[in-house]
PDB file of C-alpha atoms (C1' of nucleotides) in Angstrom:
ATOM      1  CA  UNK A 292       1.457 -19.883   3.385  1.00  0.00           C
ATOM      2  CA  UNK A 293       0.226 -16.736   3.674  1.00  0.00           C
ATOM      3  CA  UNK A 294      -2.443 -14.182   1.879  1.00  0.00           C
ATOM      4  CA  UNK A 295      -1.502 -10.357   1.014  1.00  0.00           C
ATOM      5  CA  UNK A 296      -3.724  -7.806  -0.883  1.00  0.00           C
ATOM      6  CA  UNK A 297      -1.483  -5.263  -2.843  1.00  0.00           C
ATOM      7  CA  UNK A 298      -2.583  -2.034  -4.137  1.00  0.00           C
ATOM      8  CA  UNK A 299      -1.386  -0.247  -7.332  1.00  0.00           C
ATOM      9  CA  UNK A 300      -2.548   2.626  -9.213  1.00  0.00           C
ATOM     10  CA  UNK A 301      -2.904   1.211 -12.404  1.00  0.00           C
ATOM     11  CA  UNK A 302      -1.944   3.844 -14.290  1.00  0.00           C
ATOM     12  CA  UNK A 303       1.828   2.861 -13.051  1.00  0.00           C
ATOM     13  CA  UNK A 304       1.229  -0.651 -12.613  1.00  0.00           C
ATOM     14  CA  UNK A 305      -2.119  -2.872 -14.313  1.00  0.00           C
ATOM     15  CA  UNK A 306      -2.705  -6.337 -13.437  1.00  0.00           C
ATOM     16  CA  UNK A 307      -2.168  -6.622 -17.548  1.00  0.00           C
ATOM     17  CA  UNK A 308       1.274  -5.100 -17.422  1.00  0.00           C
ATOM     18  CA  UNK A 309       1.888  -7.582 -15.009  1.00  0.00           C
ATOM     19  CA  UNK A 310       0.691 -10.742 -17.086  1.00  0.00           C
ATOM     20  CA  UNK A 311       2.579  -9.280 -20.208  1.00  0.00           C
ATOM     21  CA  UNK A 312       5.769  -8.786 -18.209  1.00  0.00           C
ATOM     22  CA  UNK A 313       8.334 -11.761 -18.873  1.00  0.00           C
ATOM     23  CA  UNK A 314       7.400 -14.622 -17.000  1.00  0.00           C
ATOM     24  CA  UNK A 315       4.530 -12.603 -15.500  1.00  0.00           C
ATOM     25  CA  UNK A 316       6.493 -10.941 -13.252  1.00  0.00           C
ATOM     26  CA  UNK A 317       7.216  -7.560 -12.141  1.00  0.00           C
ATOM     27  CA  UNK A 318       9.084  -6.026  -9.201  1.00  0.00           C
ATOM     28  CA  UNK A 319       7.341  -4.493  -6.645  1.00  0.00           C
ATOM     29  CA  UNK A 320       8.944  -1.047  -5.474  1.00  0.00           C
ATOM     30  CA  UNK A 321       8.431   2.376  -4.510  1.00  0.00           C
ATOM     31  CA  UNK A 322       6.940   1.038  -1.183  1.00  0.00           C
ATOM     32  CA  UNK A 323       7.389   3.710   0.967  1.00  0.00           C
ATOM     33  CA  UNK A 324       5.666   2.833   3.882  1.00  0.00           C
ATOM     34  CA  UNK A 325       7.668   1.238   7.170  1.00  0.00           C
ATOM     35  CA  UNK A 326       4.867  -0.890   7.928  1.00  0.00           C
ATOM     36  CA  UNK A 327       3.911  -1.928   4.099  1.00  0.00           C
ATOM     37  CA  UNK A 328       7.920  -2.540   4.358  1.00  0.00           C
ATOM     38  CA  UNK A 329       7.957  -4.841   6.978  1.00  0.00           C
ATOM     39  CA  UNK A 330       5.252  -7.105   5.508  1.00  0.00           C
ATOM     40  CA  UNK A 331       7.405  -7.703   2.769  1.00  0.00           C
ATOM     41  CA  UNK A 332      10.288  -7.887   4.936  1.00  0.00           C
ATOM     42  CA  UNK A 333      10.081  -9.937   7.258  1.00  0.00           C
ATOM     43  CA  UNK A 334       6.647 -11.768   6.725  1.00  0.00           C
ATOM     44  CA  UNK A 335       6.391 -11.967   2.895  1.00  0.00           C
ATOM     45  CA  UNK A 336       7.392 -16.127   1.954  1.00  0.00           C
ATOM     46  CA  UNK A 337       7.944 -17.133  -1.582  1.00  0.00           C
ATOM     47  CA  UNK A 338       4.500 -18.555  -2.890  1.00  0.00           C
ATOM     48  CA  UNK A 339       1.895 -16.630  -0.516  1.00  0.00           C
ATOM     49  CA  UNK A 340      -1.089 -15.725  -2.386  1.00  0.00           C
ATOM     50  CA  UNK A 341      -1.536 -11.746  -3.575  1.00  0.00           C
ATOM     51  CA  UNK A 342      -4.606 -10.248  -3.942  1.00  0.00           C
ATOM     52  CA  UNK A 343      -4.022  -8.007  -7.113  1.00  0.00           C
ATOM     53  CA  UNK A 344      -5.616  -4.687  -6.371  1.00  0.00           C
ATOM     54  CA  UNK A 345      -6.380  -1.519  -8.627  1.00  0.00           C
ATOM     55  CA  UNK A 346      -6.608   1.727  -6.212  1.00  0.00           C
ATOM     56  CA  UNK A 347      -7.192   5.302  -7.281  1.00  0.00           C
ATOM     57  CA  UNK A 348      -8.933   5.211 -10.603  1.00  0.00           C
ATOM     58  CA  UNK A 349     -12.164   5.103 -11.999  1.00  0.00           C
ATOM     59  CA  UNK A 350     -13.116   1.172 -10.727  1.00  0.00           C
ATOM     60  CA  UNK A 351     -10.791   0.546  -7.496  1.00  0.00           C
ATOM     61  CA  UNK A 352     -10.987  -3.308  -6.828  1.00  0.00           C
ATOM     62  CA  UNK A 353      -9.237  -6.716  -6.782  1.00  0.00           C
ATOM     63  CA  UNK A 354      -8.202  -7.060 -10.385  1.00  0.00           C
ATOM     64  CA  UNK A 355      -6.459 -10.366 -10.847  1.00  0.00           C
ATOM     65  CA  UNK A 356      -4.263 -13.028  -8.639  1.00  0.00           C
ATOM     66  CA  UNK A 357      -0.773 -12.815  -7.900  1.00  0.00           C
ATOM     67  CA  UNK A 358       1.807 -14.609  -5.689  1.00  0.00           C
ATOM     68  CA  UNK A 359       5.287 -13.456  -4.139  1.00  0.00           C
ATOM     69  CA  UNK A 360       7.777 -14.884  -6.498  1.00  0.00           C
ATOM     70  CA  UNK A 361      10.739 -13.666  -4.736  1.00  0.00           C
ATOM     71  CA  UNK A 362      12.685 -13.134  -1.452  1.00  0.00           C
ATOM     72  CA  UNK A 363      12.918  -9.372  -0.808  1.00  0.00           C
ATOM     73  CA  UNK A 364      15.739  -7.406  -1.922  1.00  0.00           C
ATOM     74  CA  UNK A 365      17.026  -3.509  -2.052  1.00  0.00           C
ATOM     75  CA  UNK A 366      14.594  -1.325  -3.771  1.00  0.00           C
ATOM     76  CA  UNK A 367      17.220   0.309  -6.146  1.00  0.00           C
ATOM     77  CA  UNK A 368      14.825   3.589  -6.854  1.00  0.00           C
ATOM     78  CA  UNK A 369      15.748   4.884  -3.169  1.00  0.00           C
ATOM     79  CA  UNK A 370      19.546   5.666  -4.460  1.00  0.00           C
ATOM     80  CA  UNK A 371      18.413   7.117  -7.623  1.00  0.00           C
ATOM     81  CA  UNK A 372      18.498  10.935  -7.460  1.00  0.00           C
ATOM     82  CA  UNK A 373      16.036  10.941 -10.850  1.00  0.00           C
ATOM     83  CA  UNK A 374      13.485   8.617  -9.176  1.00  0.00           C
ATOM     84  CA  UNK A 375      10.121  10.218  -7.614  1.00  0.00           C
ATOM     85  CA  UNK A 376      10.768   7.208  -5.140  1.00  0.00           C
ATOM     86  CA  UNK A 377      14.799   8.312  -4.263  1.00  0.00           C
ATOM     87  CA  UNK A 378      14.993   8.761  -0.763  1.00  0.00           C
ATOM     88  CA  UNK A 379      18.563  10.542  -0.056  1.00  0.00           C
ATOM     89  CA  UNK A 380      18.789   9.310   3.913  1.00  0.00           C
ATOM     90  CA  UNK A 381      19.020   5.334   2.439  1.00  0.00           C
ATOM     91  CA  UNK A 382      22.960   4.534   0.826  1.00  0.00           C
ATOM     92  CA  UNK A 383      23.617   0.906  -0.252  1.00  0.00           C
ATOM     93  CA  UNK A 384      25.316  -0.089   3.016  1.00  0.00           C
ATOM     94  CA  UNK A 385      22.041   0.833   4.894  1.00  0.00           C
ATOM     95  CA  UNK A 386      19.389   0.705   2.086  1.00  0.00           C
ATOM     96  CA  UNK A 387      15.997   1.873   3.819  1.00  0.00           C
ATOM     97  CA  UNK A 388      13.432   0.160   0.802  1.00  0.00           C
ATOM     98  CA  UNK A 389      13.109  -3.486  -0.354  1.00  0.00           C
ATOM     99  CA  UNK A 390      11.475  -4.518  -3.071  1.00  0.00           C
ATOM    100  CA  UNK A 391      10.185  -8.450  -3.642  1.00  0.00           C
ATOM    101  CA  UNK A 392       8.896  -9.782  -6.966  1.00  0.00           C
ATOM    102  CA  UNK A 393       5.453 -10.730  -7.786  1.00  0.00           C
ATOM    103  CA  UNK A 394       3.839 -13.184 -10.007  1.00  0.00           C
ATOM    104  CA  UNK A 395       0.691 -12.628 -12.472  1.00  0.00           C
ATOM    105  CA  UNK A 396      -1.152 -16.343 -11.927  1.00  0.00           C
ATOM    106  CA  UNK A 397      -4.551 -15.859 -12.734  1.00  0.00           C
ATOM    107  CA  UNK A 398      -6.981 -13.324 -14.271  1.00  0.00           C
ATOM    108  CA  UNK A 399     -10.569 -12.888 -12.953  1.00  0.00           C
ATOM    109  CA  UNK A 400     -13.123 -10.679 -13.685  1.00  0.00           C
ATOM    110  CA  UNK A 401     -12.792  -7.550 -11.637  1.00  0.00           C
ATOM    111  CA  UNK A 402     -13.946  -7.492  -8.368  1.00  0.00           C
ATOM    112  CA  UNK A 403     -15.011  -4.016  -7.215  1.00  0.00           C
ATOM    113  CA  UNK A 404     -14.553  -2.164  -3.930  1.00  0.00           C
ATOM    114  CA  UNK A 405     -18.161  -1.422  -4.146  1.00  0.00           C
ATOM    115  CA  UNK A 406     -19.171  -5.074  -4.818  1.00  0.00           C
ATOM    116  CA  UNK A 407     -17.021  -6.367  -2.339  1.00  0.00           C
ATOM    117  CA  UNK A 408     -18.341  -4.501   0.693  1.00  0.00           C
ATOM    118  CA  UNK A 409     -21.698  -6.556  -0.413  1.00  0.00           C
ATOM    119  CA  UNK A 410     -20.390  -9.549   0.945  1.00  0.00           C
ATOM    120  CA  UNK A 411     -20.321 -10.395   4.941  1.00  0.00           C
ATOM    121  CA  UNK A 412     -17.463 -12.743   4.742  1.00  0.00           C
ATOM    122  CA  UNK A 413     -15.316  -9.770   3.706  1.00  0.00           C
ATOM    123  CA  UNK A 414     -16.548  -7.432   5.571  1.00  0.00           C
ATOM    124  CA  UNK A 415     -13.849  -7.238   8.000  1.00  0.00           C
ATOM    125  CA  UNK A 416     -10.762  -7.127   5.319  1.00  0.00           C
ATOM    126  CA  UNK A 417      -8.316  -4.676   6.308  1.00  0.00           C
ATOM    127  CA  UNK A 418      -8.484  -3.039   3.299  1.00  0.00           C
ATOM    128  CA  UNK A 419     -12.647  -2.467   3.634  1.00  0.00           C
ATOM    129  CA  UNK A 420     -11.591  -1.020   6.915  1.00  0.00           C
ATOM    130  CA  UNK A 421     -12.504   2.974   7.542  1.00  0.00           C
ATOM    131  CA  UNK A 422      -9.528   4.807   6.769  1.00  0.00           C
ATOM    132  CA  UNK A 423      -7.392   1.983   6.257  1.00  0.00           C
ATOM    133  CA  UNK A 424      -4.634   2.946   3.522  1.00  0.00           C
ATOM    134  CA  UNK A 425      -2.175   0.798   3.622  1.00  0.00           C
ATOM    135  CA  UNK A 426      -0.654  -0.773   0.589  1.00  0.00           C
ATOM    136  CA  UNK A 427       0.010  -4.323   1.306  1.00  0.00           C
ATOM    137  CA  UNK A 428      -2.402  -5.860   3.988  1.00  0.00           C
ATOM    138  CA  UNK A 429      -2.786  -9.064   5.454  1.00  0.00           C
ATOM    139  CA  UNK A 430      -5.794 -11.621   4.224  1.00  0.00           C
ATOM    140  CA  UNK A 431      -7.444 -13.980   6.113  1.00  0.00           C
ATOM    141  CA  UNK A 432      -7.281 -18.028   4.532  1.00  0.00           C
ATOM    142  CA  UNK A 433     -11.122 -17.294   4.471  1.00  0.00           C
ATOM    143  CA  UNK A 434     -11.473 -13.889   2.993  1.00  0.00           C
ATOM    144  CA  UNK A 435      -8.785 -15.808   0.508  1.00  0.00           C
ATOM    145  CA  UNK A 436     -11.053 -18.521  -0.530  1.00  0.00           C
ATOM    146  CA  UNK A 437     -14.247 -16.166  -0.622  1.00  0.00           C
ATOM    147  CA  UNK A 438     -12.765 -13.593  -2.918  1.00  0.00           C
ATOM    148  CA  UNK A 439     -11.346 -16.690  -5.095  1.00  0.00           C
ATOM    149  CA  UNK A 440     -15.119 -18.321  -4.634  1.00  0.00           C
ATOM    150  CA  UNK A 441     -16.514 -14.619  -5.714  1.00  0.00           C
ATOM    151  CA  UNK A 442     -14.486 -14.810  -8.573  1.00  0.00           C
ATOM    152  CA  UNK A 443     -15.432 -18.143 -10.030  1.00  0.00           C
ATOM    153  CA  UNK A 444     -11.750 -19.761  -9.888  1.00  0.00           C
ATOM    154  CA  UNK A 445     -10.379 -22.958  -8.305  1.00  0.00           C
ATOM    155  CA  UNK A 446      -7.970 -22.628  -5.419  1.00  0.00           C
ATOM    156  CA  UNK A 447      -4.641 -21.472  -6.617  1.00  0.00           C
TER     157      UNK A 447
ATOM    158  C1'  DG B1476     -11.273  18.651  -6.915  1.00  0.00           C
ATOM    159  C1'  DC B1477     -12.688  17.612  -2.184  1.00  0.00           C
ATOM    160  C1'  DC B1478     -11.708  15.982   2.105  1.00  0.00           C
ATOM    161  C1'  DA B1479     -11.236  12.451   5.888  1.00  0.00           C
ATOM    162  C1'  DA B1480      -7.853   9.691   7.709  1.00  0.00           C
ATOM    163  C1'  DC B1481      -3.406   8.588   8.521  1.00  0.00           C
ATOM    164  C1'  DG B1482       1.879   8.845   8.680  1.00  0.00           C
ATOM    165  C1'  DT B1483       5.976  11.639   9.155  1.00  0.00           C
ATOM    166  C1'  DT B1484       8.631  15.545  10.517  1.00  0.00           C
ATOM    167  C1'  DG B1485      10.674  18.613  13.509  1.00  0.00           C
ATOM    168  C1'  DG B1486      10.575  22.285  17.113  1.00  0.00           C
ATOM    169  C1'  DC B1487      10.353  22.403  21.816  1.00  0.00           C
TER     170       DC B1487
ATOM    171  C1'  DG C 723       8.393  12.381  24.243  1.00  0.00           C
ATOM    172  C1'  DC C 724       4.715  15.520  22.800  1.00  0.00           C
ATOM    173  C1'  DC C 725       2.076  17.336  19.304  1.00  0.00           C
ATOM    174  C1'  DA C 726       1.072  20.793  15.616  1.00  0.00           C
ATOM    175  C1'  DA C 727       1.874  21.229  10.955  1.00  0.00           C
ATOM    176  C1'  DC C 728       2.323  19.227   6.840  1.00  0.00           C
ATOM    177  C1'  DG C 729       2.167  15.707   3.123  1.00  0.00           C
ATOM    178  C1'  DT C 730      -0.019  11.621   1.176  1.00  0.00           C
ATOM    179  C1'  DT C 731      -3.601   8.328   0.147  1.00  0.00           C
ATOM    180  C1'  DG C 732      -7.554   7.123  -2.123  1.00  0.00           C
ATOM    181  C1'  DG C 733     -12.635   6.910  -2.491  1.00  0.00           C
ATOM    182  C1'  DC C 734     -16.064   9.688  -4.101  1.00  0.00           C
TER     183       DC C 734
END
DNA sequence: GCCAACGTTGGC
DNA sequence: GCCAACGTTGGC
């Protein structure tokens, strides 16, 4: 089992919308990133654990806990001339995109970007890291349990 | 709105 | 294959 932290503006995407979805679960597209892609792609196991993250708004931070709730699959937005995401080099015999589903499992009280870089044992998360703007990144078992420790909830 | 950092594109 | 130009991300 793996760990993932996965960034959405929540504007498009809230860790609420995702816990009001059906069966807490949304799909996760619009990735447009080859190396965000391959993550999901070839890494990405039904279960792993998903750090739920807000990014660009007024309190950026881990917002709730997630988990990959599906294998991945075509992102349909890259066919779709009317989609900001439609990417006209990717046809359904060689879709470009996937998409996987994930799974609202817990809420927590947010954790911010600004408290987070307060604590050494998650100091050296990819996403803390200078520059670092990828949208899904990789999270240690121990940077797991510490932001789940942070947070006040059991292991899930 | 600013701007640093990074990824992608495309001419050569 | 190089690399300058451009576009995007995302915190502040």
């Amino acid at each position: 089992m793996a760990y993932w932290l996965m960034k959405s503006e929540p504007d498009e995407v809230s860790f609420e919308d995702v816990m009001a979805a059906p069966a807490q679960t949304t799909s996760w597209f619009g990735v447009r990133n080859y190396q965000a892609r391959n993550f999901m792609r070839d890494a990405m196991r039904i279960g792993d654990g998903v750090l739920f993250y807000h990014s660009s708004c007024p309190e950026p931070g881990v917002a709730g806990i997630a988990r990959i709730a599906s294998t991945p699959y075509p992102d349909q937005s890259q066919f779709d001339p009317a989609s900001p995401y439609f990417d006209p080099k990717a046809t359904p015999e060689q879709p470009r995109w996937i998409g996987i589903d994930v799974q609202g499992v817990a809420r927590m009280p947010l954790l911010a970007l600004a408290a987070m870089r307060t604590y050494p044992e998650l100091a050296e998360m990819v996403v803390l890291q200078k520059g670092s703007r990828l949208s899904i990144t990789p999270v240690t078992p121990a940077e797991w349990r510490a932001v789940l420790r942070i947070a006040g909830l059991k292991d899930c």
